[in-house]
Structure formats: C-alpha cells, structure tokens
Amino acid sequence: MSQTFTMDDLRRMLQERQHKMTPQRQVVLQIILDHPGEHLSAEDVHGILRDNKSEIGLATVYRSLELLSELGILQKMEFGDGCSRYEVNKTDPSKHHHHHLICTNCGKVIEFQDDFLEPLEEDIKKKLGFTVSDHQVKFFGLCKECQEAQQ
C-alpha cells in the first residue's frame, strides 16, 4: 500500500537521518511532489527549475537527488536508457515496490501494482533458504498508443 507524503513528512525524514532540509533540497523535493508518477530525471528537474527562473544549478540537483535517494526518501530507478529517474519512495518498506512497463518506442513509463512474484519468492525461500527482501520488475515493449500508430 502506498502512502502520500507532505513536505513536513519529508523534512522530518531528513532530520531523522541527521540531515537538514536546505532550500535547494526543498525545491527539488517540491518538484518531485508536484509531478507524481512522472519519474523525473535530474535534467527534467533542472529544466523545471530553469523555467521557474531558479538559480539552482544542475550539479546541485544531482547531489540533492542522490542524497535523497541514498536516504530512502526518493526511489532511484533505471529504465534501460542510461538515465536515472526519481520519485518519492512512498512504498511501505514491508511491501514490495510497484513495477514498471517501459515503452521502447516513446519512452512512456506505466506503473502497475500487482505482485505476481509472491509465490516465486515463497518457493525460493522454501527450496533455497533465501529470503527475498525486495525485487524490481521492468517490462520493455510497446505501449498501446505506439502499437496503434504502427498499424
């Protein structure tokens, strides 16, 4: 089950991890909060900042996103194109993350929540004695719109 976080929640999470909510981190986090489900890259965040006449540089955006990811506040994702993307890590740590469908034509990313791997994880634990703490699933293919455009 996913949760919704406010800026105060995120500030508290940073403080619990012995970090301050700097003005730059707050602006970067607010952009991520304002674009739910968009899986923004550092360049995307920087572009939004530039459009809003912000003076925050790309290097600061990268550092902020990396730190927030390392602290577990953001989830860093790779979709096979060499570009890291970020979203608020709103997943209950006792549950698995959502999964992604990635269109290899237009780059659209679609999230889905169903977790069909639970039986496989139980089988792995039973047969191999290995407890799976998390997994990521990414399916690559063509979205509905790209399929229709090709017909």
Coordinates of N, CA, C and O in Angstrom, one line a residue:
M1 N 0.8 -1.2 0.0 CA 0.0 0.0 0.0 C 0.9 1.2 0.0 O 1.8 1.4 0.8
S2 N 0.6 2.2 -0.9 CA 1.5 3.4 -1.0 C 0.9 4.5 0.0 O -0.2 4.5 0.4
Q3 N 1.8 5.4 0.3 CA 1.5 6.5 1.2 C 1.6 7.8 0.5 O 2.4 7.9 -0.5
T4 N 1.0 8.8 1.0 CA 1.2 10.2 0.5 C 1.9 11.0 1.5 O 1.6 11.0 2.7
F5 N 3.0 11.7 1.0 CA 3.8 12.4 2.0 C 3.7 13.9 1.7 O 3.5 14.3 0.6
T6 N 3.7 14.7 2.8 CA 3.8 16.1 2.7 C 5.2 16.6 2.8 O 6.1 15.8 3.2
M7 N 5.5 17.8 2.6 CA 6.8 18.4 2.7 C 7.3 18.3 4.2 O 8.4 18.0 4.5
D8 N 6.3 18.4 5.1 CA 6.7 18.3 6.5 C 7.1 16.9 6.8 O 8.1 16.7 7.6
D9 N 6.4 15.9 6.2 CA 6.8 14.5 6.4 C 8.3 14.3 5.9 O 9.1 13.6 6.6
L10 N 8.6 14.8 4.7 CA 9.9 14.6 4.1 C 10.9 15.4 5.0 O 12.1 14.9 5.1
R11 N 10.6 16.5 5.5 CA 11.5 17.3 6.3 C 11.9 16.5 7.6 O 13.0 16.4 8.0
R12 N 10.9 15.9 8.2 CA 11.0 15.0 9.4 C 11.9 13.8 9.0 O 12.8 13.5 9.8
M13 N 11.7 13.2 7.9 CA 12.5 12.1 7.5 C 14.0 12.5 7.3 O 14.9 11.7 7.7
L14 N 14.2 13.6 6.7 CA 15.6 14.1 6.6 C 16.2 14.3 8.0 O 17.4 13.9 8.2
Q15 N 15.5 15.0 8.9 CA 16.0 15.2 10.2 C 16.3 13.9 10.9 O 17.3 13.9 11.6
E16 N 15.5 12.9 10.8 CA 15.7 11.7 11.4 C 17.0 11.0 10.9 O 17.6 10.2 11.6
R17 N 17.4 11.4 9.7 CA 18.6 10.8 9.1 C 19.8 11.8 9.3 O 20.8 11.7 8.6
Q18 N 19.6 12.7 10.2 CA 20.7 13.7 10.5 C 21.1 14.6 9.4 O 22.2 15.0 9.2
H19 N 20.1 15.0 8.6 CA 20.3 16.0 7.5 C 19.3 17.1 7.6 O 18.2 16.9 8.1
K20 N 19.7 18.3 7.1 CA 18.8 19.4 7.1 C 18.1 19.5 5.8 O 18.5 19.1 4.8
M21 N 16.9 20.2 5.9 CA 16.1 20.5 4.7 C 16.6 21.8 4.2 O 16.2 22.9 4.6
T22 N 17.6 21.8 3.3 CA 18.1 23.0 2.8 C 17.1 23.6 1.8 O 16.2 22.9 1.3
P23 N 17.2 24.9 1.5 CA 16.3 25.4 0.5 C 16.3 24.7 -0.9 O 15.3 24.5 -1.5
Q24 N 17.5 24.3 -1.3 CA 17.7 23.6 -2.5 C 17.0 22.2 -2.5 O 16.3 21.9 -3.4
R25 N 17.2 21.5 -1.4 CA 16.6 20.2 -1.3 C 15.0 20.3 -1.3 O 14.3 19.5 -1.8
Q26 N 14.6 21.4 -0.6 CA 13.1 21.6 -0.5 C 12.6 21.8 -1.9 O 11.5 21.3 -2.3
V27 N 13.2 22.7 -2.7 CA 12.7 23.0 -4.0 C 12.8 21.7 -4.9 O 11.8 21.5 -5.6
V28 N 13.8 21.0 -4.8 CA 13.9 19.7 -5.6 C 12.8 18.8 -5.2 O 12.1 18.2 -6.1
L29 N 12.6 18.6 -3.9 CA 11.6 17.7 -3.4 C 10.2 18.2 -3.8 O 9.3 17.4 -4.2
Q30 N 10.0 19.5 -3.8 CA 8.7 20.0 -4.2 C 8.4 19.7 -5.6 O 7.2 19.4 -6.0
I31 N 9.4 19.8 -6.5 CA 9.2 19.5 -7.9 C 8.8 18.0 -8.1 O 7.8 17.7 -8.8
I32 N 9.4 17.1 -7.3 CA 9.1 15.7 -7.4 C 7.7 15.5 -6.9 O 6.9 14.8 -7.5
L33 N 7.3 16.2 -5.8 CA 5.9 16.0 -5.2 C 4.9 16.6 -6.2 O 3.8 16.1 -6.3
D34 N 5.3 17.7 -6.9 CA 4.3 18.3 -7.8 C 4.1 17.6 -9.2 O 3.3 17.9 -10.0
H35 N 5.0 16.5 -9.4 CA 4.9 15.7 -10.6 C 4.8 14.2 -10.3 O 5.6 13.5 -10.7
P36 N 3.7 13.8 -9.6 CA 3.6 12.4 -9.2 C 3.5 11.5 -10.4 O 2.8 11.9 -11.4
G37 N 4.2 10.4 -10.3 CA 4.1 9.4 -11.4 C 4.9 9.8 -12.7 O 4.8 9.0 -13.7
E38 N 5.7 10.8 -12.7 CA 6.3 11.3 -13.9 C 7.8 10.8 -14.0 O 8.4 10.9 -15.0
H39 N 8.4 10.2 -12.9 CA 9.7 9.6 -13.0 C 10.7 10.6 -13.6 O 11.2 10.4 -14.7
L40 N 10.9 11.7 -12.9 CA 11.8 12.8 -13.4 C 13.3 12.5 -13.3 O 13.7 11.9 -12.3
S41 N 14.0 12.9 -14.3 CA 15.5 12.8 -14.2 C 16.0 14.1 -13.6 O 15.3 15.1 -13.5
A42 N 17.3 14.1 -13.3 CA 17.9 15.4 -12.8 C 17.8 16.5 -13.9 O 17.5 17.6 -13.5
E43 N 17.9 16.1 -15.1 CA 17.8 17.1 -16.2 C 16.4 17.7 -16.3 O 16.1 18.8 -16.5
D44 N 15.4 16.8 -16.0 CA 14.0 17.2 -16.0 C 13.7 18.2 -14.9 O 13.1 19.3 -15.1
V45 N 14.2 17.9 -13.7 CA 14.1 18.7 -12.5 C 14.8 20.1 -12.8 O 14.2 21.1 -12.5
H46 N 16.0 20.0 -13.3 CA 16.7 21.3 -13.6 C 16.0 22.1 -14.7 O 15.9 23.3 -14.6
G47 N 15.4 21.5 -15.7 CA 14.6 22.2 -16.7 C 13.4 22.9 -16.1 O 13.1 24.1 -16.4
I48 N 12.7 22.3 -15.1 CA 11.6 22.9 -14.4 C 12.1 24.1 -13.6 O 11.5 25.1 -13.6
L49 N 13.2 23.9 -12.9 CA 13.8 25.0 -12.1 C 14.1 26.2 -13.0 O 13.8 27.3 -12.7
R50 N 14.8 25.9 -14.2 CA 15.1 27.0 -15.1 C 13.9 27.7 -15.6 O 13.8 28.9 -15.7
D51 N 12.8 26.9 -15.9 CA 11.6 27.5 -16.4 C 11.0 28.4 -15.3 O 10.3 29.4 -15.6
N52 N 11.2 28.1 -14.0 CA 10.7 28.9 -12.9 C 11.7 29.9 -12.5 O 11.6 30.5 -11.4
K53 N 12.7 30.2 -13.3 CA 13.7 31.2 -13.0 C 14.6 31.0 -11.8 O 15.0 31.9 -11.1
S54 N 14.8 29.7 -11.5 CA 15.6 29.3 -10.3 C 17.1 29.4 -10.7 O 17.4 29.1 -11.8
E55 N 17.9 29.7 -9.7 CA 19.3 29.8 -9.9 C 20.0 28.5 -9.5 O 21.2 28.4 -9.5
I56 N 19.3 27.5 -9.1 CA 19.9 26.2 -8.7 C 20.5 25.5 -9.9 O 19.8 25.3 -10.9
G57 N 21.8 25.1 -9.7 CA 22.5 24.5 -10.8 C 22.2 23.0 -10.9 O 21.8 22.4 -10.0
L58 N 22.6 22.5 -12.1 CA 22.4 21.0 -12.4 C 23.2 20.2 -11.4 O 22.7 19.1 -10.9
A59 N 24.4 20.6 -11.0 CA 25.2 19.8 -10.1 C 24.5 19.7 -8.7 O 24.5 18.6 -8.1
T60 N 23.9 20.8 -8.3 CA 23.2 20.8 -7.0 C 22.0 19.9 -7.1 O 21.6 19.1 -6.1
V61 N 21.3 19.9 -8.2 CA 20.1 19.0 -8.4 C 20.6 17.5 -8.3 O 20.0 16.7 -7.6
Y62 N 21.7 17.2 -9.0 CA 22.2 15.8 -8.9 C 22.5 15.4 -7.5 O 22.2 14.3 -7.1
R63 N 23.3 16.3 -6.8 CA 23.7 16.0 -5.4 C 22.4 15.8 -4.5 O 22.4 14.9 -3.7
S64 N 21.5 16.7 -4.7 CA 20.2 16.6 -3.9 C 19.5 15.3 -4.1 O 19.1 14.6 -3.2
L65 N 19.3 14.9 -5.4 CA 18.6 13.7 -5.8 C 19.3 12.5 -5.3 O 18.7 11.6 -4.8
E66 N 20.6 12.5 -5.4 CA 21.4 11.3 -5.0 C 21.3 11.1 -3.5 O 21.2 10.0 -3.0
L67 N 21.5 12.2 -2.7 CA 21.4 12.2 -1.3 C 20.0 11.7 -0.8 O 19.9 10.8 0.0
L68 N 19.0 12.3 -1.4 CA 17.6 11.9 -1.0 C 17.3 10.5 -1.4 O 16.6 9.8 -0.7
S69 N 17.9 10.0 -2.4 CA 17.8 8.6 -2.8 C 18.6 7.7 -1.9 O 18.0 6.7 -1.4
E70 N 19.8 8.0 -1.5 CA 20.6 7.2 -0.6 C 19.9 7.2 0.8 O 20.0 6.1 1.5
L71 N 19.2 8.2 1.2 CA 18.5 8.2 2.5 C 17.1 7.5 2.4 O 16.4 7.4 3.4
G72 N 16.7 7.0 1.2 CA 15.5 6.3 1.1 C 14.2 7.2 1.0 O 13.1 6.7 1.0
I73 N 14.4 8.5 0.8 CA 13.3 9.4 0.7 C 12.8 9.4 -0.7 O 11.6 9.4 -1.0
L74 N 13.7 9.3 -1.7 CA 13.4 9.1 -3.1 C 13.8 7.7 -3.5 O 14.7 7.1 -3.0
Q75 N 13.1 7.2 -4.5 CA 13.4 6.0 -5.1 C 14.1 6.3 -6.5 O 13.5 7.0 -7.3
K76 N 15.3 5.8 -6.7 CA 16.0 5.9 -7.9 C 15.7 4.7 -8.8 O 15.8 3.6 -8.4
M77 N 15.4 5.0 -10.1 CA 15.1 4.0 -11.0 C 15.8 4.1 -12.3 O 16.1 5.2 -12.7
E78 N 16.2 3.0 -12.9 CA 16.8 2.9 -14.2 C 15.9 2.2 -15.1 O 15.4 1.1 -14.8
F79 N 15.6 2.8 -16.3 CA 14.7 2.2 -17.2 C 15.4 1.7 -18.5 O 14.8 1.6 -19.6
G80 N 16.7 1.5 -18.4 CA 17.5 0.9 -19.5 C 17.9 1.9 -20.6 O 18.5 1.5 -21.6
D81 N 17.8 3.2 -20.3 CA 18.2 4.2 -21.3 C 19.4 5.0 -20.8 O 19.8 6.0 -21.3
G82 N 20.0 4.6 -19.7 CA 21.2 5.2 -19.1 C 20.9 6.5 -18.3 O 21.8 7.2 -17.9
C83 N 19.6 6.7 -18.0 CA 19.2 7.9 -17.3 C 18.5 7.5 -16.0 O 17.6 6.7 -16.1
S84 N 19.0 8.0 -14.9 CA 18.3 7.8 -13.6 C 17.1 8.7 -13.5 O 17.2 9.8 -13.8
R85 N 16.1 8.1 -12.9 CA 14.9 8.8 -12.7 C 14.4 8.6 -11.2 O 14.8 7.6 -10.6
Y86 N 13.7 9.6 -10.7 CA 13.4 9.6 -9.3 C 11.9 9.8 -9.1 O 11.2 10.5 -9.8
E87 N 11.4 9.3 -7.9 CA 10.1 9.6 -7.4 C 10.1 9.4 -5.9 O 11.1 8.8 -5.4
V88 N 9.1 10.0 -5.2 CA 9.1 9.8 -3.8 C 8.9 8.4 -3.5 O 8.1 7.7 -4.1
N89 N 9.7 7.9 -2.5 CA 9.6 6.5 -2.1 C 8.4 6.3 -1.2 O 8.6 6.5 0.1
K90 N 7.3 6.1 -1.7 CA 6.1 6.1 -0.9 C 5.6 4.7 -0.6 O 4.5 4.4 -0.2
T91 N 6.4 3.7 -0.8 CA 6.1 2.3 -0.6 C 6.3 1.9 0.8 O 7.4 2.2 1.4
D92 N 5.4 1.2 1.4 CA 5.6 0.6 2.7 C 6.8 -0.3 2.7 O 6.8 -1.2 1.9
P93 N 7.8 -0.1 3.5 CA 9.0 -0.9 3.5 C 8.8 -2.4 3.7 O 9.6 -3.2 3.3
S94 N 7.6 -2.7 4.3 CA 7.3 -4.2 4.4 C 6.7 -4.8 3.2 O 6.5 -6.0 3.1
K95 N 6.4 -3.9 2.2 CA 5.8 -4.4 1.0 C 6.8 -4.2 -0.2 O 7.8 -3.4 0.0
H96 N 6.5 -4.7 -1.3 CA 7.4 -4.5 -2.5 C 7.0 -3.3 -3.2 O 5.9 -2.8 -3.1
H97 N 7.9 -2.8 -4.0 CA 7.7 -1.6 -4.8 C 6.8 -1.9 -5.9 O 6.6 -3.1 -6.3
H98 N 6.2 -0.9 -6.5 CA 5.4 -1.1 -7.7 C 6.4 -1.4 -8.9 O 7.6 -1.2 -8.8
H99 N 5.8 -1.9 -10.0 CA 6.6 -2.3 -11.1 C 6.3 -1.4 -12.3 O 5.4 -0.6 -12.3
H100 N 7.1 -1.5 -13.3 CA 7.0 -0.6 -14.5 C 7.0 -1.3 -15.8 O 7.7 -2.3 -16.0
L101 N 6.2 -0.7 -16.7 CA 6.1 -1.1 -18.1 C 6.8 0.1 -18.8 O 6.3 1.2 -18.7
I102 N 7.8 -0.2 -19.7 CA 8.5 0.8 -20.3 C 8.4 0.7 -21.8 O 8.7 -0.4 -22.4
C103 N 7.8 1.7 -22.5 CA 7.7 1.6 -24.0 C 9.0 1.9 -24.6 O 9.6 3.0 -24.3
T104 N 9.5 1.0 -25.4 CA 10.8 1.2 -26.1 C 10.7 2.1 -27.3 O 11.8 2.5 -27.8
N105 N 9.5 2.5 -27.6 CA 9.4 3.5 -28.8 C 9.3 4.9 -28.3 O 10.1 5.7 -28.6
C106 N 8.3 5.2 -27.4 CA 8.1 6.6 -27.0 C 8.7 6.9 -25.6 O 8.8 8.0 -25.2
G107 N 9.1 5.9 -24.9 CA 9.7 6.1 -23.5 C 8.7 6.2 -22.4 O 9.1 6.4 -21.3
K108 N 7.4 6.1 -22.7 CA 6.4 6.2 -21.6 C 6.7 5.1 -20.6 O 7.0 4.0 -20.9
V109 N 6.5 5.5 -19.3 CA 6.6 4.5 -18.2 C 5.2 4.4 -17.5 O 4.6 5.4 -17.1
I110 N 4.7 3.2 -17.5 CA 3.4 2.9 -16.8 C 3.7 2.1 -15.6 O 4.4 1.1 -15.6
E111 N 3.1 2.5 -14.5 CA 3.3 1.8 -13.2 C 2.2 0.8 -13.0 O 1.0 1.0 -13.5
F112 N 2.5 -0.4 -12.4 CA 1.4 -1.3 -12.0 C 1.8 -1.9 -10.7 O 2.9 -2.0 -10.3
Q113 N 0.7 -2.2 -9.9 CA 0.9 -2.6 -8.5 C 0.9 -4.1 -8.3 O 1.3 -4.6 -7.3
D114 N 0.2 -4.9 -9.2 CA 0.1 -6.3 -9.0 C 1.5 -7.0 -8.8 O 2.4 -6.7 -9.5
D115 N 1.5 -7.8 -7.8 CA 2.8 -8.5 -7.5 C 2.5 -10.0 -7.6 O 2.0 -10.7 -6.7
F116 N 2.8 -10.5 -8.8 CA 2.6 -11.9 -9.1 C 3.8 -12.8 -8.7 O 3.8 -14.0 -8.9
L117 N 4.8 -12.2 -8.1 CA 6.1 -12.9 -7.8 C 6.1 -13.5 -6.3 O 7.0 -14.1 -5.9
E118 N 5.0 -13.2 -5.6 CA 5.0 -13.7 -4.2 C 5.1 -15.2 -4.1 O 5.9 -15.7 -3.3
P119 N 4.4 -16.0 -5.0 CA 4.6 -17.5 -4.9 C 6.0 -17.9 -5.3 O 6.6 -18.8 -4.7
L120 N 6.7 -17.2 -6.2 CA 8.0 -17.5 -6.6 C 9.0 -17.2 -5.4 O 9.9 -18.0 -5.1
E121 N 8.8 -16.1 -4.7 CA 9.6 -15.8 -3.6 C 9.4 -16.9 -2.5 O 10.4 -17.2 -1.9
E122 N 8.2 -17.3 -2.3 CA 8.0 -18.4 -1.3 C 8.7 -19.7 -1.7 O 9.3 -20.4 -0.8
D123 N 8.7 -20.0 -3.0 CA 9.3 -21.2 -3.5 C 10.8 -21.1 -3.3 O 11.5 -22.0 -2.9
I124 N 11.4 -19.9 -3.6 CA 12.8 -19.6 -3.4 C 13.2 -19.8 -2.0 O 14.2 -20.5 -1.6
K125 N 12.4 -19.3 -1.1 CA 12.7 -19.4 0.4 C 12.7 -20.9 0.8 O 13.5 -21.4 1.5
K126 N 11.6 -21.6 0.3 CA 11.5 -23.0 0.7 C 12.6 -23.9 0.2 O 13.2 -24.7 0.9
K127 N 12.9 -23.7 -1.1 CA 13.9 -24.6 -1.7 C 15.3 -24.2 -1.5 O 16.2 -25.0 -1.4
L128 N 15.6 -22.9 -1.4 CA 17.0 -22.4 -1.3 C 17.3 -21.8 0.1 O 18.5 -21.4 0.3
G129 N 16.3 -21.6 0.9 CA 16.6 -20.9 2.2 C 17.0 -19.4 2.0 O 17.6 -18.9 2.9
F130 N 16.6 -18.8 0.9 CA 16.9 -17.4 0.7 C 15.7 -16.6 0.8 O 14.7 -16.9 0.2
T131 N 15.7 -15.6 1.7 CA 14.6 -14.7 1.9 C 14.8 -13.5 1.0 O 15.8 -12.7 1.1
V132 N 13.8 -13.2 0.1 CA 13.9 -12.1 -0.8 C 13.3 -10.9 0.0 O 12.2 -11.0 0.5
S133 N 14.1 -9.8 0.0 CA 13.6 -8.6 0.7 C 12.9 -7.6 -0.2 O 12.1 -6.8 0.2
D134 N 13.3 -7.7 -1.5 CA 12.7 -6.8 -2.5 C 13.0 -7.3 -3.9 O 13.9 -8.1 -4.0
H135 N 12.3 -6.8 -4.8 CA 12.7 -7.1 -6.2 C 12.1 -5.9 -7.1 O 11.3 -5.1 -6.6
Q136 N 12.6 -5.8 -8.3 CA 12.1 -4.8 -9.2 C 11.8 -5.5 -10.5 O 12.5 -6.4 -11.0
V137 N 10.7 -5.2 -11.1 CA 10.3 -5.8 -12.3 C 10.1 -4.6 -13.3 O 9.4 -3.7 -13.1
K138 N 10.7 -4.8 -14.5 CA 10.6 -3.9 -15.6 C 10.3 -4.7 -16.9 O 11.0 -5.6 -17.2
F139 N 9.1 -4.4 -17.5 CA 8.8 -5.0 -18.7 C 9.0 -4.0 -19.8 O 8.6 -2.8 -19.8
F140 N 9.8 -4.3 -20.9 CA 10.0 -3.5 -22.0 C 9.2 -3.9 -23.2 O 9.1 -5.1 -23.5
G141 N 8.6 -3.0 -23.9 CA 7.8 -3.3 -25.1 C 7.2 -2.1 -25.6 O 7.7 -1.0 -25.5
L142 N 6.0 -2.2 -26.3 CA 5.3 -1.1 -26.9 C 4.0 -0.8 -26.2 O 3.2 -1.7 -26.0
C143 N 3.8 0.5 -25.9 CA 2.6 0.9 -25.3 C 1.4 0.8 -26.3 O 1.7 0.7 -27.5
K144 N 0.2 0.9 -25.8 CA -1.0 0.8 -26.7 C -0.9 1.8 -27.8 O -1.2 1.5 -29.0
E145 N -0.6 3.1 -27.5 CA -0.6 4.1 -28.5 C 0.5 3.9 -29.6 O 0.2 4.1 -30.8
C146 N 1.7 3.4 -29.2 CA 2.7 3.1 -30.2 C 2.3 1.9 -31.1 O 2.6 1.9 -32.3
Q147 N 1.6 0.9 -30.5 CA 1.2 -0.2 -31.3 C 0.1 0.3 -32.3 O 0.2 -0.1 -33.5
E148 N -0.8 1.1 -31.9 CA -1.8 1.6 -32.8 C -1.2 2.5 -33.9 O -1.7 2.4 -35.0
A149 N -0.2 3.3 -33.6 CA 0.4 4.1 -34.6 C 1.2 3.3 -35.6 O 1.4 3.8 -36.7
Q150 N 1.6 2.1 -35.3 CA 2.4 1.2 -36.2 C 1.4 0.5 -37.1 O 1.9 -0.2 -38.1
Q151 N 0.1 0.4 -36.8 CA -0.8 -0.3 -37.7 C -1.3 0.5 -38.9 O -1.3 1.6 -39.0

